[in-house]
mmCIF file of C-alpha atoms and ligand atoms in Angstrom:
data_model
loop_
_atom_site.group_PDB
_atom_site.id
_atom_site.type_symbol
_atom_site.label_atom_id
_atom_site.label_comp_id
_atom_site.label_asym_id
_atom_site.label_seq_id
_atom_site.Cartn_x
_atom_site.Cartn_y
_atom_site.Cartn_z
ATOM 1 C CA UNK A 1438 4.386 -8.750 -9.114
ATOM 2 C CA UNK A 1439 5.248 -10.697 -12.125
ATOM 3 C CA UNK A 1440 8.064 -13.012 -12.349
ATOM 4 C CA UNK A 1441 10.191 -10.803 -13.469
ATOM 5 C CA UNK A 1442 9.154 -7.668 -10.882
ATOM 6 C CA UNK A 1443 6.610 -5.442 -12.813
ATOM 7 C CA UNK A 1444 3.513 -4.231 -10.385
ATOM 8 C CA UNK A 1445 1.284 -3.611 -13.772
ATOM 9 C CA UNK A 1446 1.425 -3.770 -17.858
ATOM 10 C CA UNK A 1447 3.310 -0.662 -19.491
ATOM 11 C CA UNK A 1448 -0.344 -0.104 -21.283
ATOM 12 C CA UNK A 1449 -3.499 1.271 -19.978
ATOM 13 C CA UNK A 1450 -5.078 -1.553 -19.298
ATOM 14 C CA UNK A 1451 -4.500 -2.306 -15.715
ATOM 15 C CA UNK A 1452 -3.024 -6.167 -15.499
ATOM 16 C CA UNK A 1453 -4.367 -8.776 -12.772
ATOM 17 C CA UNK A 1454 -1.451 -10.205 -10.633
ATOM 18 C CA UNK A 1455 -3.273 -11.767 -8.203
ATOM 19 C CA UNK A 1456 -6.097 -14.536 -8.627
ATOM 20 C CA UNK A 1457 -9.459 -14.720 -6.648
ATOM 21 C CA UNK A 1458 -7.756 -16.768 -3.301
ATOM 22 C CA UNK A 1459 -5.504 -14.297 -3.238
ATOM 23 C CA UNK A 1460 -7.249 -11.191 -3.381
ATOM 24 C CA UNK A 1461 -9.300 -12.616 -0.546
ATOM 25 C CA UNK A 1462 -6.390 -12.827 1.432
ATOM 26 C CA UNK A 1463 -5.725 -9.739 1.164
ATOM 27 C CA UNK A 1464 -8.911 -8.616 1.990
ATOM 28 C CA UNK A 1465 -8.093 -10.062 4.922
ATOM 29 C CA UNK A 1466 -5.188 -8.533 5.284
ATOM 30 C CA UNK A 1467 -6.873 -5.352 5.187
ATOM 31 C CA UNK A 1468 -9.441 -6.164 8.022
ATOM 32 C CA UNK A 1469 -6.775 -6.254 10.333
ATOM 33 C CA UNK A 1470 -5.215 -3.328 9.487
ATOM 34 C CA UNK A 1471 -6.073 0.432 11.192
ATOM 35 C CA UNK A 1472 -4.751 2.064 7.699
ATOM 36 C CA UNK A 1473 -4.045 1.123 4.088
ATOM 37 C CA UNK A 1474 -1.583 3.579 2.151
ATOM 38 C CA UNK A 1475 -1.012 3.677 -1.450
ATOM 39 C CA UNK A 1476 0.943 6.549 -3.729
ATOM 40 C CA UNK A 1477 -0.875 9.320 -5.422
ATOM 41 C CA UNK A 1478 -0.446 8.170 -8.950
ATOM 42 C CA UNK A 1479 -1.878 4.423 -7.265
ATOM 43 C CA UNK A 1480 -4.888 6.530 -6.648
ATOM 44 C CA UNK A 1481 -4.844 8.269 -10.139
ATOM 45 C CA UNK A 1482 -4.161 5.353 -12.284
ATOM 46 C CA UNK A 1483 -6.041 2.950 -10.528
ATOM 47 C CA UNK A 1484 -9.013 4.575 -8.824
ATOM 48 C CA UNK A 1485 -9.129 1.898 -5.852
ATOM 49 C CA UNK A 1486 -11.856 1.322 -3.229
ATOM 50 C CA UNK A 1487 -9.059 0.422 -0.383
ATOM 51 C CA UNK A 1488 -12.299 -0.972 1.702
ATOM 52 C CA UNK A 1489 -12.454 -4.325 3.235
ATOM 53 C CA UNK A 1490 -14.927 -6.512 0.237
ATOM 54 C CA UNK A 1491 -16.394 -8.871 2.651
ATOM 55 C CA UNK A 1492 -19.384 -8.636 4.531
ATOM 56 C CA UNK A 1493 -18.311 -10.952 7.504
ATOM 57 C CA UNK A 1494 -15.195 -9.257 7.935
ATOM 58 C CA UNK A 1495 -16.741 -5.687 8.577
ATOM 59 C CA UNK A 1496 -19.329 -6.866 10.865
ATOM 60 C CA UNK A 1497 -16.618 -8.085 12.542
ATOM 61 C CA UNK A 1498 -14.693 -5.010 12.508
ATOM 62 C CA UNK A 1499 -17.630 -2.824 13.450
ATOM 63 C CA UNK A 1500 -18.280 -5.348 16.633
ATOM 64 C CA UNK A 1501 -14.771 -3.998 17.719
ATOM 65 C CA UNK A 1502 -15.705 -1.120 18.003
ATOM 66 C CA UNK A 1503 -13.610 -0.241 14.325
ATOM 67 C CA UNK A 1504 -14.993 1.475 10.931
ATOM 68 C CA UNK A 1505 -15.899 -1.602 8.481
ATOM 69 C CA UNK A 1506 -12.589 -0.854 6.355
ATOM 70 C CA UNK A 1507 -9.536 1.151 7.895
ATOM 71 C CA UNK A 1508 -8.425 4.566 7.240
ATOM 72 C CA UNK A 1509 -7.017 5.455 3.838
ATOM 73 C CA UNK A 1510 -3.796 7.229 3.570
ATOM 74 C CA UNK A 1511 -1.950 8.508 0.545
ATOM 75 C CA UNK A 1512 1.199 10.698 0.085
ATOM 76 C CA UNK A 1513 1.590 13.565 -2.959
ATOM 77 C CA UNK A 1514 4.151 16.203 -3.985
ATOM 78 C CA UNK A 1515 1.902 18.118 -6.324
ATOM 79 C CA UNK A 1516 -1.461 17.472 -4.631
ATOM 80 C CA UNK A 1517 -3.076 16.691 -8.171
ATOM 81 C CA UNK A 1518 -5.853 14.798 -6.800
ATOM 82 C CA UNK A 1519 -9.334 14.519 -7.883
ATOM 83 C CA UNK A 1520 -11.526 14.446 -4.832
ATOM 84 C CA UNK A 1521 -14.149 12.629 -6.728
ATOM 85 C CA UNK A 1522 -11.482 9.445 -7.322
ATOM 86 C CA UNK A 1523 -13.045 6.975 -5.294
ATOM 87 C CA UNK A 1524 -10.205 6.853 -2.878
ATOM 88 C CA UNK A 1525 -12.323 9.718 -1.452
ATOM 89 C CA UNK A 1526 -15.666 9.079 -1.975
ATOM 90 C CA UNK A 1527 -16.027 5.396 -1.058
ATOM 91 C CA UNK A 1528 -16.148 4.435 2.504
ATOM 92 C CA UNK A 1529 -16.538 6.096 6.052
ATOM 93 C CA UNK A 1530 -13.190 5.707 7.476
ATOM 94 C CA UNK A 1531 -11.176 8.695 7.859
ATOM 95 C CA UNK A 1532 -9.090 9.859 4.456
ATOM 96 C CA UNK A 1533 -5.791 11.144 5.259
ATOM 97 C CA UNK A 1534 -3.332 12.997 2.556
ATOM 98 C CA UNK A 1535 0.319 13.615 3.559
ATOM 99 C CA UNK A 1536 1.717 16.667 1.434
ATOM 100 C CA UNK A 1537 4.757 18.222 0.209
ATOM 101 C CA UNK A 1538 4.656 21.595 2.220
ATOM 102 C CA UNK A 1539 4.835 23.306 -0.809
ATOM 103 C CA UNK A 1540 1.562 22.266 -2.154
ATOM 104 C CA UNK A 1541 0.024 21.963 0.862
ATOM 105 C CA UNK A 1542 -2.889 25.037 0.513
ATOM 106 C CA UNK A 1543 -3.098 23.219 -3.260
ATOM 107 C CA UNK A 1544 -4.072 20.197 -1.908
ATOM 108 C CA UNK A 1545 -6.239 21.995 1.127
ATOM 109 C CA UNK A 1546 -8.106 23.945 -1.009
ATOM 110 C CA UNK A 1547 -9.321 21.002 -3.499
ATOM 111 C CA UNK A 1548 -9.306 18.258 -0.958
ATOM 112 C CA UNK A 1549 -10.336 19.636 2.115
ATOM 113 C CA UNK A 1550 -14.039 18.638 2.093
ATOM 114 C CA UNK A 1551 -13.066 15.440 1.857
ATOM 115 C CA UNK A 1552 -9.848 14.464 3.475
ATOM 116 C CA UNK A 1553 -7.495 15.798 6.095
ATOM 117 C CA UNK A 1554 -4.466 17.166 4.138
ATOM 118 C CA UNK A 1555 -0.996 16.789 6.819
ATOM 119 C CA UNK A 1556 2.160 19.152 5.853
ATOM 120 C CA UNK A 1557 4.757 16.711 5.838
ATOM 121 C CA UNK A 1558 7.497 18.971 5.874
ATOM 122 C CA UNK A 1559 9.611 20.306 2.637
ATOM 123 C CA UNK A 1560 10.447 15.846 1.570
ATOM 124 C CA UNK A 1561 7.460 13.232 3.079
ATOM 125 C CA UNK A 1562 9.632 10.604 4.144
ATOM 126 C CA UNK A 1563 7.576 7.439 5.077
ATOM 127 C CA UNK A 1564 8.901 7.520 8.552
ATOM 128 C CA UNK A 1565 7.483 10.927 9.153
ATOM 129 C CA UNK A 1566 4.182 9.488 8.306
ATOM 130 C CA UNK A 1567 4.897 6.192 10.027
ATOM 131 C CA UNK A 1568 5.593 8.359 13.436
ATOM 132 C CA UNK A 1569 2.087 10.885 12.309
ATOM 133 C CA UNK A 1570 -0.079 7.755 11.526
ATOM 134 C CA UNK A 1571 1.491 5.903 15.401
ATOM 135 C CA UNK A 1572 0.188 9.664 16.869
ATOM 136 C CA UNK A 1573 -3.479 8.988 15.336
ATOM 137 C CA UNK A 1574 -3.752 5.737 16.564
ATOM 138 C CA UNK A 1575 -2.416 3.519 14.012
ATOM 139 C CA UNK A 1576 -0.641 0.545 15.133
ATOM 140 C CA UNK A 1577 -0.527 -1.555 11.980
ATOM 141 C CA UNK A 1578 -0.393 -0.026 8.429
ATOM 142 C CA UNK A 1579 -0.561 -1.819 4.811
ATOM 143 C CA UNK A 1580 1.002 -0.104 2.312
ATOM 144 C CA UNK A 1581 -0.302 -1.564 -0.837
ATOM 145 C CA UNK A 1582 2.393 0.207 -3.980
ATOM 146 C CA UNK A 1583 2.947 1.431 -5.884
ATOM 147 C CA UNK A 1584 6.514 1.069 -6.336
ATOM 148 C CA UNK A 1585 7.656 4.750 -5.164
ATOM 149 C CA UNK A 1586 6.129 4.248 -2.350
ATOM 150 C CA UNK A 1587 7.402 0.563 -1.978
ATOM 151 C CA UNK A 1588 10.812 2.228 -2.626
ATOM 152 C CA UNK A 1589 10.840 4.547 0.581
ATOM 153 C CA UNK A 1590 9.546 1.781 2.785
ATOM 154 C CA UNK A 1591 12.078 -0.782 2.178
ATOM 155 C CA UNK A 1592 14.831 1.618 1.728
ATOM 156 C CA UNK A 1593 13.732 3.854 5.114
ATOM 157 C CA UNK A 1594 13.707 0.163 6.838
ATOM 158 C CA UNK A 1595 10.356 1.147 8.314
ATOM 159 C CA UNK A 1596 8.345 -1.859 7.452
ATOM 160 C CA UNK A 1597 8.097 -4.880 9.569
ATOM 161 C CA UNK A 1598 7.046 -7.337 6.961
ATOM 162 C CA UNK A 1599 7.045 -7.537 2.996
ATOM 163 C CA UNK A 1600 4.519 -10.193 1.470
ATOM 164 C CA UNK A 1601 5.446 -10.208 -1.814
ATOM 165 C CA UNK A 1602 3.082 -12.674 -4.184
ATOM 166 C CA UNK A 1603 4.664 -13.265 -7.998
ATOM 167 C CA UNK A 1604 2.127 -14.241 -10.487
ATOM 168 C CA UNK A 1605 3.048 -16.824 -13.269
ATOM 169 C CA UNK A 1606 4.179 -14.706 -15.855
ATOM 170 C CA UNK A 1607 6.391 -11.933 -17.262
ATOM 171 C CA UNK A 1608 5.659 -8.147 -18.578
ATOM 172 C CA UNK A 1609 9.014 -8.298 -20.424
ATOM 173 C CA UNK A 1610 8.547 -3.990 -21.021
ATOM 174 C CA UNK A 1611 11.344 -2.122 -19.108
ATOM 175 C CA UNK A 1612 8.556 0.724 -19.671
ATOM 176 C CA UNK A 1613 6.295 -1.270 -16.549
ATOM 177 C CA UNK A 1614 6.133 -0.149 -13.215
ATOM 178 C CA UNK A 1615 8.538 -2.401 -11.089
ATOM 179 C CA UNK A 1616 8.200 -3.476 -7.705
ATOM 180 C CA UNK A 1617 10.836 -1.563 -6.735
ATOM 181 C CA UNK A 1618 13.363 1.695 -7.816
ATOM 182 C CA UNK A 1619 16.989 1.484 -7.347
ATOM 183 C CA UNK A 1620 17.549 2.404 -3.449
ATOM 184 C CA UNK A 1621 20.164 2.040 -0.145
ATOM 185 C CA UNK A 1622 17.994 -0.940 0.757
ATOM 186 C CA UNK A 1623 19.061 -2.540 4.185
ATOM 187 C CA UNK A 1624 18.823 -5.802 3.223
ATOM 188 C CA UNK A 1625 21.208 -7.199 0.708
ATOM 189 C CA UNK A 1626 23.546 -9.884 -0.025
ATOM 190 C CA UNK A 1627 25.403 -9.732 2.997
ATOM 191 C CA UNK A 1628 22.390 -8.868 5.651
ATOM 192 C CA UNK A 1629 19.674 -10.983 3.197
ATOM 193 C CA UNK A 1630 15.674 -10.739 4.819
ATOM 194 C CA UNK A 1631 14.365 -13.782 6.665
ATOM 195 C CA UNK A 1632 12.033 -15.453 4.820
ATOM 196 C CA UNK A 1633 9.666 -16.334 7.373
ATOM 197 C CA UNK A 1634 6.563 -18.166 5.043
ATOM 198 C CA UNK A 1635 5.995 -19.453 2.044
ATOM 199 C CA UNK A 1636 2.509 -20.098 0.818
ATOM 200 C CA UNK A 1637 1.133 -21.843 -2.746
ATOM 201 C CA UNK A 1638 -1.897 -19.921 -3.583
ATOM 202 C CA UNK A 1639 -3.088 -21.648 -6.456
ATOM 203 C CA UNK A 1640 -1.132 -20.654 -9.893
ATOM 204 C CA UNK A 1641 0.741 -17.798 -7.446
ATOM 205 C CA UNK A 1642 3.003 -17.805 -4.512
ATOM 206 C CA UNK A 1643 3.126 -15.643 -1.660
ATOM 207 C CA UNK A 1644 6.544 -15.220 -0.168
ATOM 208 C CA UNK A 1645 6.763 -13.564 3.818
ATOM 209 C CA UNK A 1646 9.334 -11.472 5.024
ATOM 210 C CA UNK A 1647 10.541 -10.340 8.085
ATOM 211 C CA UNK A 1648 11.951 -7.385 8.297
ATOM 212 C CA UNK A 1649 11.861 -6.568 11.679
ATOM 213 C CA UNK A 1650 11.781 -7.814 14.965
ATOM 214 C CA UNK A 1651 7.548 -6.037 15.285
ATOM 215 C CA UNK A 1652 7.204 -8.563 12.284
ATOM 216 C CA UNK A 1653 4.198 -10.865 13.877
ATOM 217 C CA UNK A 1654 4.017 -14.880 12.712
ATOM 218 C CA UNK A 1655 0.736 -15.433 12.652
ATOM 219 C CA UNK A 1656 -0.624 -12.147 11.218
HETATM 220 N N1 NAP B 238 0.561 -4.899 -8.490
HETATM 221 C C1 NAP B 238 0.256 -4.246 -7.405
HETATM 222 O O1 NAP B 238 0.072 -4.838 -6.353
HETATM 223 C C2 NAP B 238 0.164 -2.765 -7.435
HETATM 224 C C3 NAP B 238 -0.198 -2.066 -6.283
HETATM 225 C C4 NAP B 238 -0.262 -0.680 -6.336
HETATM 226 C C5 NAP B 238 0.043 -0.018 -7.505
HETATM 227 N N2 NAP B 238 0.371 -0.713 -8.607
HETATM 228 C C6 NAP B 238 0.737 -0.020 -9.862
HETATM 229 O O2 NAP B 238 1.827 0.828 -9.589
HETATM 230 C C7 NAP B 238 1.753 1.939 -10.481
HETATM 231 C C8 NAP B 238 2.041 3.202 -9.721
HETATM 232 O O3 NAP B 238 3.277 3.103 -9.080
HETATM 233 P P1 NAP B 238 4.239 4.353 -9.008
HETATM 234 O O4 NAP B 238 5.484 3.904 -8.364
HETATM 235 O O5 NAP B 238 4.308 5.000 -10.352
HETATM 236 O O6 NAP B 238 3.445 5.367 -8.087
HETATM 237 P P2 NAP B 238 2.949 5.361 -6.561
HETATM 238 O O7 NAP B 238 4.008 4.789 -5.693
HETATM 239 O O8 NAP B 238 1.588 4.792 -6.491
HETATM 240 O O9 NAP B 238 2.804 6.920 -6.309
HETATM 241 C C9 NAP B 238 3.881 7.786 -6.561
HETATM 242 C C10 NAP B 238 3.405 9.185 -6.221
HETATM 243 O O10 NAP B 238 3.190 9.283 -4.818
HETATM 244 C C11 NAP B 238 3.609 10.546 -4.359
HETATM 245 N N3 NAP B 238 4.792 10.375 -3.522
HETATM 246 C C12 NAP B 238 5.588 9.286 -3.406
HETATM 247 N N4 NAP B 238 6.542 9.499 -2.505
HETATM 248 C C13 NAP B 238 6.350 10.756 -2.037
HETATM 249 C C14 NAP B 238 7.027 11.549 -1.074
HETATM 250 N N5 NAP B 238 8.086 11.089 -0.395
HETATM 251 N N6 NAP B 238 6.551 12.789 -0.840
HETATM 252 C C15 NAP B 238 5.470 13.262 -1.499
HETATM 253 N N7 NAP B 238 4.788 12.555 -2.430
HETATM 254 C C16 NAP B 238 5.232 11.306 -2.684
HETATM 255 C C17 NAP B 238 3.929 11.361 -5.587
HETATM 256 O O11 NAP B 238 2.685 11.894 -5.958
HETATM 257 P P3 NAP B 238 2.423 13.211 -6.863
HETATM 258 O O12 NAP B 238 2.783 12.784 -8.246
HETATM 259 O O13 NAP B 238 0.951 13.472 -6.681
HETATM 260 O O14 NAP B 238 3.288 14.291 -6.333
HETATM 261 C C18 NAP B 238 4.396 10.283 -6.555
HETATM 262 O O15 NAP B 238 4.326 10.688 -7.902
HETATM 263 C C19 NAP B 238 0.354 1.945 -11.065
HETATM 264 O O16 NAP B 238 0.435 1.628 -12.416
HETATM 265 C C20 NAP B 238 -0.375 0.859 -10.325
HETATM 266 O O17 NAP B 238 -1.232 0.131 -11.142
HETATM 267 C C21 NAP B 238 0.435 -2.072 -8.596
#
């Protein structure tokens, strides 16, 4: 985010928080993941790969036994979703779309050739998919934004860590995407996060939280 908590410009142009080090660790990030989850308008706006970039890293993956790049997740009400959005198209791992009951035969009928669609129930809430994902086999989840989806995390107090990186600069637009919605988050002034790490990655700094007691030093 930027210094003063925007994920992205208020434009169309989509703005670059993190630099080159960074972006490689989260790369790495991702290899050690089973799943990587991002909100349906993440996947509209920004058309993302979600696949593990370097070469190394998915050999390594596929020598245990893993697809190169984990399973993709995303969550929608209205199951507006092209299944040509690269989300979809790139990669081998298994695509998974947790839907609104409502929309669900929407989202079947336009994404089923290319993703499993789950009913999750009349209001997703991330620890429905938390428990769904835990039933597939997923032990350790990223959830990379947007801020909706950051939102329900925090507030659900389902995540174990937050590493939050602020770039050197402000949006100054109240019209940006922030990190975060208002929300009954758990930790606040009087039960603050530990800050387990701090990291200078070159003009950015990544800040560690632990949020829980599955939050894992060394990961
Ligand atoms: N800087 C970063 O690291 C970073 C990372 C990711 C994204 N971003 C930026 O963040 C912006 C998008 O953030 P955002 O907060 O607007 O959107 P978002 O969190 O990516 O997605 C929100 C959408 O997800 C679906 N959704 C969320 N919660 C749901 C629930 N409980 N049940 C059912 N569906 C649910 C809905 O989809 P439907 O509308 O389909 O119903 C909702 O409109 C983009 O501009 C992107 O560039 C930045």
């Amino acid at each position: 985010m930027s210094i003063d908590g925007y994920l992205d410009s208020a434009g169309d142009e989509r703005l670059m928080l993190s630099n080159d080090a960074d972006l490689d660790r989260v790369d790495e990030v991702r290899a050690g993941c089973d799943a990587i989850l991002v909100g349906a308008t993440t996947v509209r706006n920004d058309n993302p790969r979600l696949l593990v970039r370097c070469p190394d890293r998915r050999m390594e993956r596929v020598a245990r036994g893993l697809k190169p790049s984990p399973v993709k997740v995303t969550v929608t009400c209205g199951a507006v979703l092209d299944p040509h959005s690269r989300f979809f198209t790139t990669g081998d791992a298994e695509k998974l779309v947790y839907c609104a009951s409502t929309s669900v035969g929407r989202a079947r009928s336009r994404l089923s050739a290319v993703a499993t669609v789950v009913d999750g129930g009349p209001r997703v809430s991330m620890r429905t998919v938390s428990d769904d994902l835990a039933a597939r086999g997923v032990r350790r989840l990223m959830v990379e934004g947007g801020g909706t989806i950051h939102t329900q995390f925090l507030a659900e107090d389902v995540a174990d860590e937050l590493q939050l990186v602020v770039a050197p600069f402000f949006v100054g637009d109240s019209r940006a995407r922030r990190f975060v919605d208002d929300g009954p988050f758990p930790f606040r002034a009087g039960h603050p996060a530990r800050l387990a790490d701090v990291q200078r990655i070159g003009e950015v700094v990544l800040l560690r939280y632990a949020l829980s007691e599955r939050f894992e030093e060394s990961a």
